[in-house]
CSV table of C-alpha atoms in Angstrom, one decimal:
chain,number,residue,atom,x,y,z
A,1,VAL,CA,-89.1,277.8,-22.9
A,2,GLY,CA,-89.1,274.1,-22.8
A,3,THR,CA,-89.6,270.8,-24.4
A,4,PRO,CA,-93.2,269.6,-26.5
A,5,GLY,CA,-93.9,267.3,-23.4
A,6,ARG,CA,-93.2,269.2,-20.9
A,7,LEU,CA,-95.5,272.2,-22.8
A,8,LEU,CA,-98.0,269.9,-23.0
A,9,GLU,CA,-97.9,268.9,-19.5
A,10,LEU,CA,-98.0,272.5,-18.1
A,11,SER,CA,-101.2,273.1,-20.7
A,12,LYS,CA,-103.0,269.8,-18.6
A,13,LEU,CA,-102.3,271.1,-15.4
A,14,ARG,CA,-103.7,274.6,-16.7
A,15,LYS,CA,-100.6,276.6,-16.4
A,16,LEU,CA,-100.0,277.5,-19.8
A,17,LYS,CA,-102.7,278.7,-22.3
A,18,LEU,CA,-102.0,277.3,-25.3
A,19,HIS,CA,-105.1,278.8,-27.3
A,20,GLN,CA,-103.6,282.1,-26.5
A,21,VAL,CA,-100.0,281.8,-28.4
A,22,GLU,CA,-99.6,283.3,-31.4
A,23,MET,CA,-96.1,282.0,-32.4
A,24,LEU,CA,-94.2,278.8,-31.8
A,25,VAL,CA,-90.6,278.7,-31.7
A,26,LEU,CA,-89.0,275.0,-32.8
A,27,ASP,CA,-85.7,275.3,-32.4
A,28,GLU,CA,-83.0,272.6,-33.4
A,29,ALA,CA,-86.0,271.6,-35.4
A,30,ASP,CA,-84.8,268.4,-37.2
A,31,TYR,CA,-84.6,266.8,-33.8
A,32,LEU,CA,-88.2,267.9,-32.8
A,33,LEU,CA,-89.1,266.2,-36.0
A,34,ASP,CA,-87.8,263.1,-35.5
A,35,LEU,CA,-89.4,260.3,-34.3
A,36,GLU,CA,-88.3,260.0,-30.8
A,37,GLN,CA,-90.6,263.7,-30.3
A,38,LEU,CA,-92.5,263.9,-33.3
A,39,ASN,CA,-95.7,263.1,-31.8
A,40,ASN,CA,-95.2,265.5,-28.9
A,41,THR,CA,-94.4,268.5,-31.5
A,42,ARG,CA,-97.9,267.4,-33.4
A,43,GLU,CA,-99.9,267.6,-30.7
A,44,LEU,CA,-98.4,270.4,-29.6
A,45,VAL,CA,-98.9,272.5,-32.9
A,46,LYS,CA,-102.8,271.0,-33.2
A,47,LYS,CA,-103.3,272.8,-29.5
A,48,LEU,CA,-102.6,276.0,-31.2
A,49,PRO,CA,-104.8,278.2,-32.8
A,50,SER,CA,-105.3,278.1,-36.7
A,51,GLU,CA,-104.1,281.8,-36.6
A,52,ARG,CA,-100.6,281.3,-35.6
A,53,GLN,CA,-97.1,281.3,-36.8
A,54,VAL,CA,-93.9,278.5,-36.7
A,55,LEU,CA,-90.7,279.1,-36.8
A,56,CYS,CA,-88.1,276.4,-37.5
A,57,PHE,CA,-84.4,276.7,-36.6
A,58,SER,CA,-82.0,273.9,-37.5
A,59,ALA,CA,-77.8,273.8,-38.3
A,60,THR,CA,-78.9,270.9,-41.0
A,61,LYS,CA,-81.8,270.4,-43.5
A,62,ASN,CA,-82.8,266.7,-43.4
A,63,LYS,CA,-85.5,265.0,-44.6
A,64,ASN,CA,-87.8,265.3,-41.3
A,65,LEU,CA,-87.8,269.8,-42.1
A,66,GLU,CA,-87.9,269.1,-45.8
A,67,GLU,CA,-91.3,267.0,-45.3
A,68,VAL,CA,-92.8,269.6,-42.5
A,69,ASN,CA,-96.1,270.4,-44.3
A,70,LYS,CA,-96.8,266.7,-44.0
A,71,TRP,CA,-96.4,266.7,-40.1
A,72,ILE,CA,-97.7,269.9,-38.8
A,73,ASN,CA,-100.1,270.8,-41.7
A,74,MET,CA,-98.3,274.1,-42.7
A,75,GLN,CA,-96.3,275.6,-46.2
A,76,PRO,CA,-92.9,276.7,-45.0
A,77,THR,CA,-90.9,279.1,-46.5
A,78,PHE,CA,-86.9,277.8,-46.2
A,79,VAL,CA,-84.4,280.6,-45.7
A,80,GLU,CA,-80.6,278.9,-46.1
A,81,VAL,CA,-77.6,281.1,-44.4
A,82,SER,CA,-74.3,280.6,-46.6
A,83,GLU,CA,-71.1,279.4,-44.9
A,84,GLY,CA,-70.2,283.2,-45.5
A,85,ASN,CA,-72.7,284.8,-43.6
A,86,SER,CA,-72.9,282.1,-40.7
A,87,ALA,CA,-72.6,283.0,-37.0
A,88,HIS,CA,-70.2,279.8,-37.1
A,89,SER,CA,-67.5,281.8,-39.6
A,90,ASN,CA,-64.9,282.5,-37.2
A,91,VAL,CA,-64.7,278.6,-35.8
A,92,THR,CA,-61.7,276.8,-36.3
A,93,HIS,CA,-62.1,273.4,-36.6
A,94,GLY,CA,-59.0,271.0,-36.0
A,95,TYR,CA,-57.8,267.5,-34.5
A,96,ILE,CA,-55.1,266.2,-32.4
A,97,GLU,CA,-54.1,262.2,-33.7
A,98,CYS,CA,-53.2,259.7,-31.0
A,99,PRO,CA,-54.0,256.3,-30.2
A,100,THR,CA,-57.5,255.4,-28.6
A,101,ARG,CA,-56.1,254.8,-25.3
A,102,LYS,CA,-54.1,258.0,-25.2
A,103,ARG,CA,-57.1,260.0,-25.4
A,104,ASP,CA,-57.4,260.3,-22.0
A,105,GLU,CA,-54.3,261.3,-21.5
A,106,VAL,CA,-54.5,264.1,-23.9
A,107,LEU,CA,-57.3,265.4,-22.2
A,108,ARG,CA,-55.6,265.4,-19.2
A,109,LYS,CA,-52.8,267.1,-20.6
A,110,LEU,CA,-55.1,269.9,-21.9
A,111,ALA,CA,-56.9,270.1,-18.7
A,112,PHE,CA,-53.6,271.8,-17.5
A,113,SER,CA,-52.6,273.5,-20.8
A,114,GLU,CA,-52.6,277.4,-20.6
A,115,ASN,CA,-55.1,277.9,-23.4
A,116,ALA,CA,-57.6,275.2,-23.7
A,117,ASN,CA,-58.4,273.9,-20.6
A,118,GLN,CA,-62.0,274.5,-20.8
A,119,ALA,CA,-64.3,272.7,-22.9
A,120,LEU,CA,-67.8,270.8,-23.7
A,121,VAL,CA,-66.5,267.0,-24.2
A,122,PHE,CA,-68.8,265.1,-26.8
A,123,VAL,CA,-68.7,260.8,-25.6
A,124,ASN,CA,-70.9,258.8,-27.8
A,125,SER,CA,-72.7,257.0,-24.2
A,126,ILE,CA,-73.2,258.1,-21.0
A,127,ALA,CA,-70.9,254.7,-19.5
A,128,ASN,CA,-68.7,255.5,-21.3
A,129,ALA,CA,-68.8,259.3,-20.0
A,130,ALA,CA,-69.3,258.2,-16.8
A,131,LEU,CA,-65.9,256.2,-17.1
A,132,LEU,CA,-63.9,258.8,-18.5
A,133,GLY,CA,-65.1,260.9,-15.7
A,134,GLU,CA,-63.8,258.8,-13.4
A,135,LYS,CA,-60.2,258.3,-15.1
A,136,LEU,CA,-60.4,262.4,-15.3
A,137,ALA,CA,-60.7,262.4,-11.7
A,138,TYR,CA,-58.1,259.7,-10.4
A,139,HIS,CA,-55.5,262.7,-12.2
A,140,GLN,CA,-57.0,265.1,-10.4
A,141,VAL,CA,-59.4,266.6,-12.9
A,142,PRO,CA,-62.5,267.6,-11.8
A,143,VAL,CA,-65.6,267.4,-14.6
A,144,ALA,CA,-68.9,267.4,-14.4
A,145,LEU,CA,-71.3,265.2,-16.7
A,146,LEU,CA,-74.6,266.5,-18.2
A,147,SER,CA,-76.7,263.0,-18.2
A,148,SER,CA,-80.3,263.2,-20.0
A,149,ASP,CA,-82.1,261.5,-17.2
A,150,ALA,CA,-80.2,263.6,-14.4
A,151,HIS,CA,-82.8,266.6,-12.5
A,152,GLN,CA,-82.9,269.5,-13.4
A,153,THR,CA,-81.2,270.7,-10.4
A,154,GLU,CA,-78.4,268.5,-11.1
A,155,ARG,CA,-77.8,269.7,-14.2
A,156,LYS,CA,-78.1,273.0,-13.7
A,157,LYS,CA,-75.2,272.8,-11.1
A,158,ALA,CA,-73.4,270.9,-13.5
A,159,ILE,CA,-74.1,273.5,-16.1
A,160,ASP,CA,-72.7,276.5,-13.5
A,161,LEU,CA,-70.2,274.5,-11.9
A,162,PHE,CA,-68.6,274.7,-15.7
A,163,LYS,CA,-69.4,278.5,-16.3
A,164,LYS,CA,-68.0,279.8,-13.2
A,165,GLY,CA,-64.3,277.8,-14.2
A,166,GLN,CA,-64.2,275.6,-11.7
A,167,ILE,CA,-64.2,272.5,-13.6
A,168,PRO,CA,-62.3,272.5,-16.9
A,169,PHE,CA,-64.4,270.2,-18.9
A,170,LEU,CA,-67.9,269.6,-19.1
A,171,LEU,CA,-68.9,265.9,-20.2
A,172,SER,CA,-71.9,265.1,-22.7
A,173,THR,CA,-73.1,262.9,-24.7
A,174,ASP,CA,-75.5,264.2,-28.1
A,175,VAL,CA,-79.0,263.5,-25.9
A,176,ALA,CA,-77.9,265.9,-23.3
A,177,GLN,CA,-76.3,268.6,-24.9
A,178,ARG,CA,-79.7,269.1,-26.5
A,179,GLY,CA,-80.8,273.1,-25.9
A,180,LEU,CA,-77.9,273.5,-24.2
A,181,ASP,CA,-76.5,277.3,-24.5
A,182,ILE,CA,-73.4,278.2,-23.1
A,183,GLU,CA,-72.4,282.1,-23.4
A,184,ASP,CA,-68.5,282.5,-24.4
A,185,LEU,CA,-67.9,278.7,-24.8
A,186,PRO,CA,-63.8,278.6,-26.0
A,187,ILE,CA,-64.1,274.8,-27.3
A,188,VAL,CA,-65.5,272.1,-28.3
A,189,ILE,CA,-63.7,268.8,-28.0
A,190,HIS,CA,-65.0,265.6,-30.0
A,191,TYR,CA,-63.7,262.9,-27.7
A,192,ASP,CA,-65.7,260.0,-29.8
A,193,ILE,CA,-65.8,260.9,-33.6
A,194,ALA,CA,-69.4,262.3,-34.9
A,195,ASP,CA,-71.2,259.8,-37.0
A,196,SER,CA,-72.7,261.6,-39.4
A,197,THR,CA,-72.0,265.2,-40.8
A,198,GLU,CA,-75.2,266.5,-39.0
A,199,GLN,CA,-73.7,265.1,-35.7
A,200,TYR,CA,-70.8,266.7,-36.1
A,201,THR,CA,-72.7,270.0,-37.2
A,202,HIS,CA,-74.9,270.0,-34.1
A,203,ARG,CA,-72.0,269.1,-31.7
A,204,SER,CA,-69.8,272.0,-33.2
A,205,GLY,CA,-72.2,274.9,-33.2
A,206,ARG,CA,-71.9,274.8,-29.5
A,207,THR,CA,-68.8,277.3,-30.2
A,208,GLY,CA,-68.4,280.3,-31.3
A,209,ARG,CA,-71.6,281.6,-31.2
A,210,MET,CA,-73.1,285.3,-32.8
A,211,GLY,CA,-69.4,285.7,-34.7
A,212,LYS,CA,-67.5,285.1,-31.6
A,213,GLU,CA,-64.0,283.0,-32.0
A,214,GLY,CA,-63.8,278.6,-31.2
A,215,LEU,CA,-61.7,275.7,-31.4
A,216,VAL,CA,-63.5,272.7,-32.5
A,217,LEU,CA,-61.4,269.8,-31.5
A,218,SER,CA,-61.4,265.8,-32.6
A,219,LEU,CA,-58.9,263.1,-30.5
A,220,VAL,CA,-58.5,261.1,-33.3
A,221,ASN,CA,-56.5,258.0,-34.1
A,222,ASP,CA,-54.8,257.7,-38.0
A,223,ARG,CA,-58.1,255.8,-39.2
A,224,GLU,CA,-60.6,257.6,-37.2
A,225,LEU,CA,-58.7,260.5,-39.4
A,226,ARG,CA,-60.4,259.7,-42.4
A,227,ASP,CA,-63.5,259.3,-41.0
A,228,LEU,CA,-63.3,263.0,-40.1
A,229,LYS,CA,-62.7,264.5,-43.0
A,230,LYS,CA,-65.9,263.3,-44.3
A,231,VAL,CA,-68.4,264.1,-41.7
A,232,ALA,CA,-66.7,267.8,-41.0
A,233,GLY,CA,-68.0,268.4,-44.9
A,234,LYS,CA,-66.2,271.4,-46.1
A,235,HIS,CA,-64.4,272.6,-42.9
A,236,LYS,CA,-60.8,273.0,-43.1
A,237,LEU,CA,-58.6,270.5,-40.8
A,238,VAL,CA,-56.0,272.2,-38.9
A,239,GLN,CA,-53.8,269.6,-37.4
A,240,PHE,CA,-53.0,270.6,-33.3
A,241,GLU,CA,-50.0,269.5,-30.8
A,242,LEU,CA,-49.8,270.2,-27.0
A,243,TYR,CA,-46.6,271.7,-26.9
A,244,ALA,CA,-44.8,273.6,-23.9
A,245,GLY,CA,-48.1,273.6,-22.1
A,246,GLN,CA,-50.1,275.2,-25.0
A,247,LEU,CA,-52.5,274.0,-27.6
A,248,LYS,CA,-50.7,274.9,-31.3
A,249,PRO,CA,-51.0,274.4,-34.2
A,250,ILE,CA,-48.7,271.7,-35.9
A,251,THR,CA,-47.0,274.1,-38.2
A,252,GLN,CA,-46.3,276.6,-35.9
A,253,SER,CA,-45.2,274.5,-33.1
A,254,LYS,CA,-42.6,272.0,-34.8
A,255,ARG,CA,-39.2,272.8,-34.4
A,256,LYS,CA,-35.9,271.3,-34.2
A,257,GLU,CA,-35.2,270.2,-30.8
A,258,PRO,CA,-31.5,271.0,-29.3
A,259,THR,CA,-29.5,268.3,-28.6
A,260,ASP,CA,-26.4,267.9,-26.6
A,261,LYS,CA,-25.7,264.3,-27.9
A,262,LYS,CA,-22.1,264.3,-30.0
A,263,PRO,CA,-22.3,262.7,-33.7
A,264,ILE,CA,-21.3,259.2,-33.8
A,265,GLN,CA,-18.4,258.6,-35.8
A,266,LYS,CA,-18.5,255.6,-37.9
A,267,ARG,CA,-16.4,252.7,-37.4
A,268,LYS,CA,-13.1,251.7,-40.0
A,269,LYS,CA,-13.5,248.8,-42.1
A,270,GLY,CA,-10.2,246.1,-41.7
A,271,ASN,CA,-8.2,245.3,-44.7
A,272,LYS,CA,-8.2,242.2,-46.0
A,273,ASN,CA,-5.2,241.2,-42.9
A,274,GLY,CA,-7.9,241.3,-40.5
A,275,ASN,CA,-6.7,244.4,-39.4
A,276,HIS,CA,-8.0,247.8,-38.7
A,277,ARG,CA,-6.5,250.7,-40.4
A,278,GLY,CA,-4.2,252.5,-38.3
A,279,PHE,CA,-3.4,249.7,-36.1
A,280,LYS,CA,-1.1,246.7,-36.5
A,281,LYS,CA,-1.9,243.4,-35.3
A,282,SER,CA,0.3,242.2,-32.5
A,283,ASN,CA,2.6,239.0,-32.8
């Protein structure tokens, strides 16, 4: 298991015999056929025997996959999994509506909640992820950061801390999460809203695997909510809120707050002589 670049490197070092490979599996094939990875992927396929099988798996179907025969000289057979048969059919998609400046506070409260205190959090840039990590650490919320530039040992250490429950959040960018597989991941949080349906799908696919339950939660303001509905596609969105230390759908947790305040009595109007009814004007 490895990236195309790493497998080619091992082949050059004569530690991997590509001419003996009978089957090649391209996981997240839409990404491996993208411009950044395409040359390495094509070179890897060229080094395989002519009699071999190539399997491509992807959560989304884009132009790269449709033209796969042009890139790696193969005539593919497409097999699509319907929504009802999807391994992610038990995933709930929802959102918390809050001002942008309040997103850090929402994450902090989630970290101390009873039922939403472990999540993979997606941020659009590594700089913003690092800044978010500093803010959370200041409020006694330990997190780990997945960076595409990090050494493999650092990456493994961050993932292990998260899996063992020693930290509530694992912060990641879209590039850094490629190939990430965390068993029984309960929640995926879009701290920054996804830019496209493909991006939303790839992020969300980290939870609810193999038919297990999962939650995808986006933190949005009122303007971003409209954009979220577009990128979420056919997924029904449920609004959530934090209530009494728990994350709950807003329809279940909304209730009248008890109050000890006495009702305010209306002030009586005065008559035409300037007197208030019930009181005589003193001489």
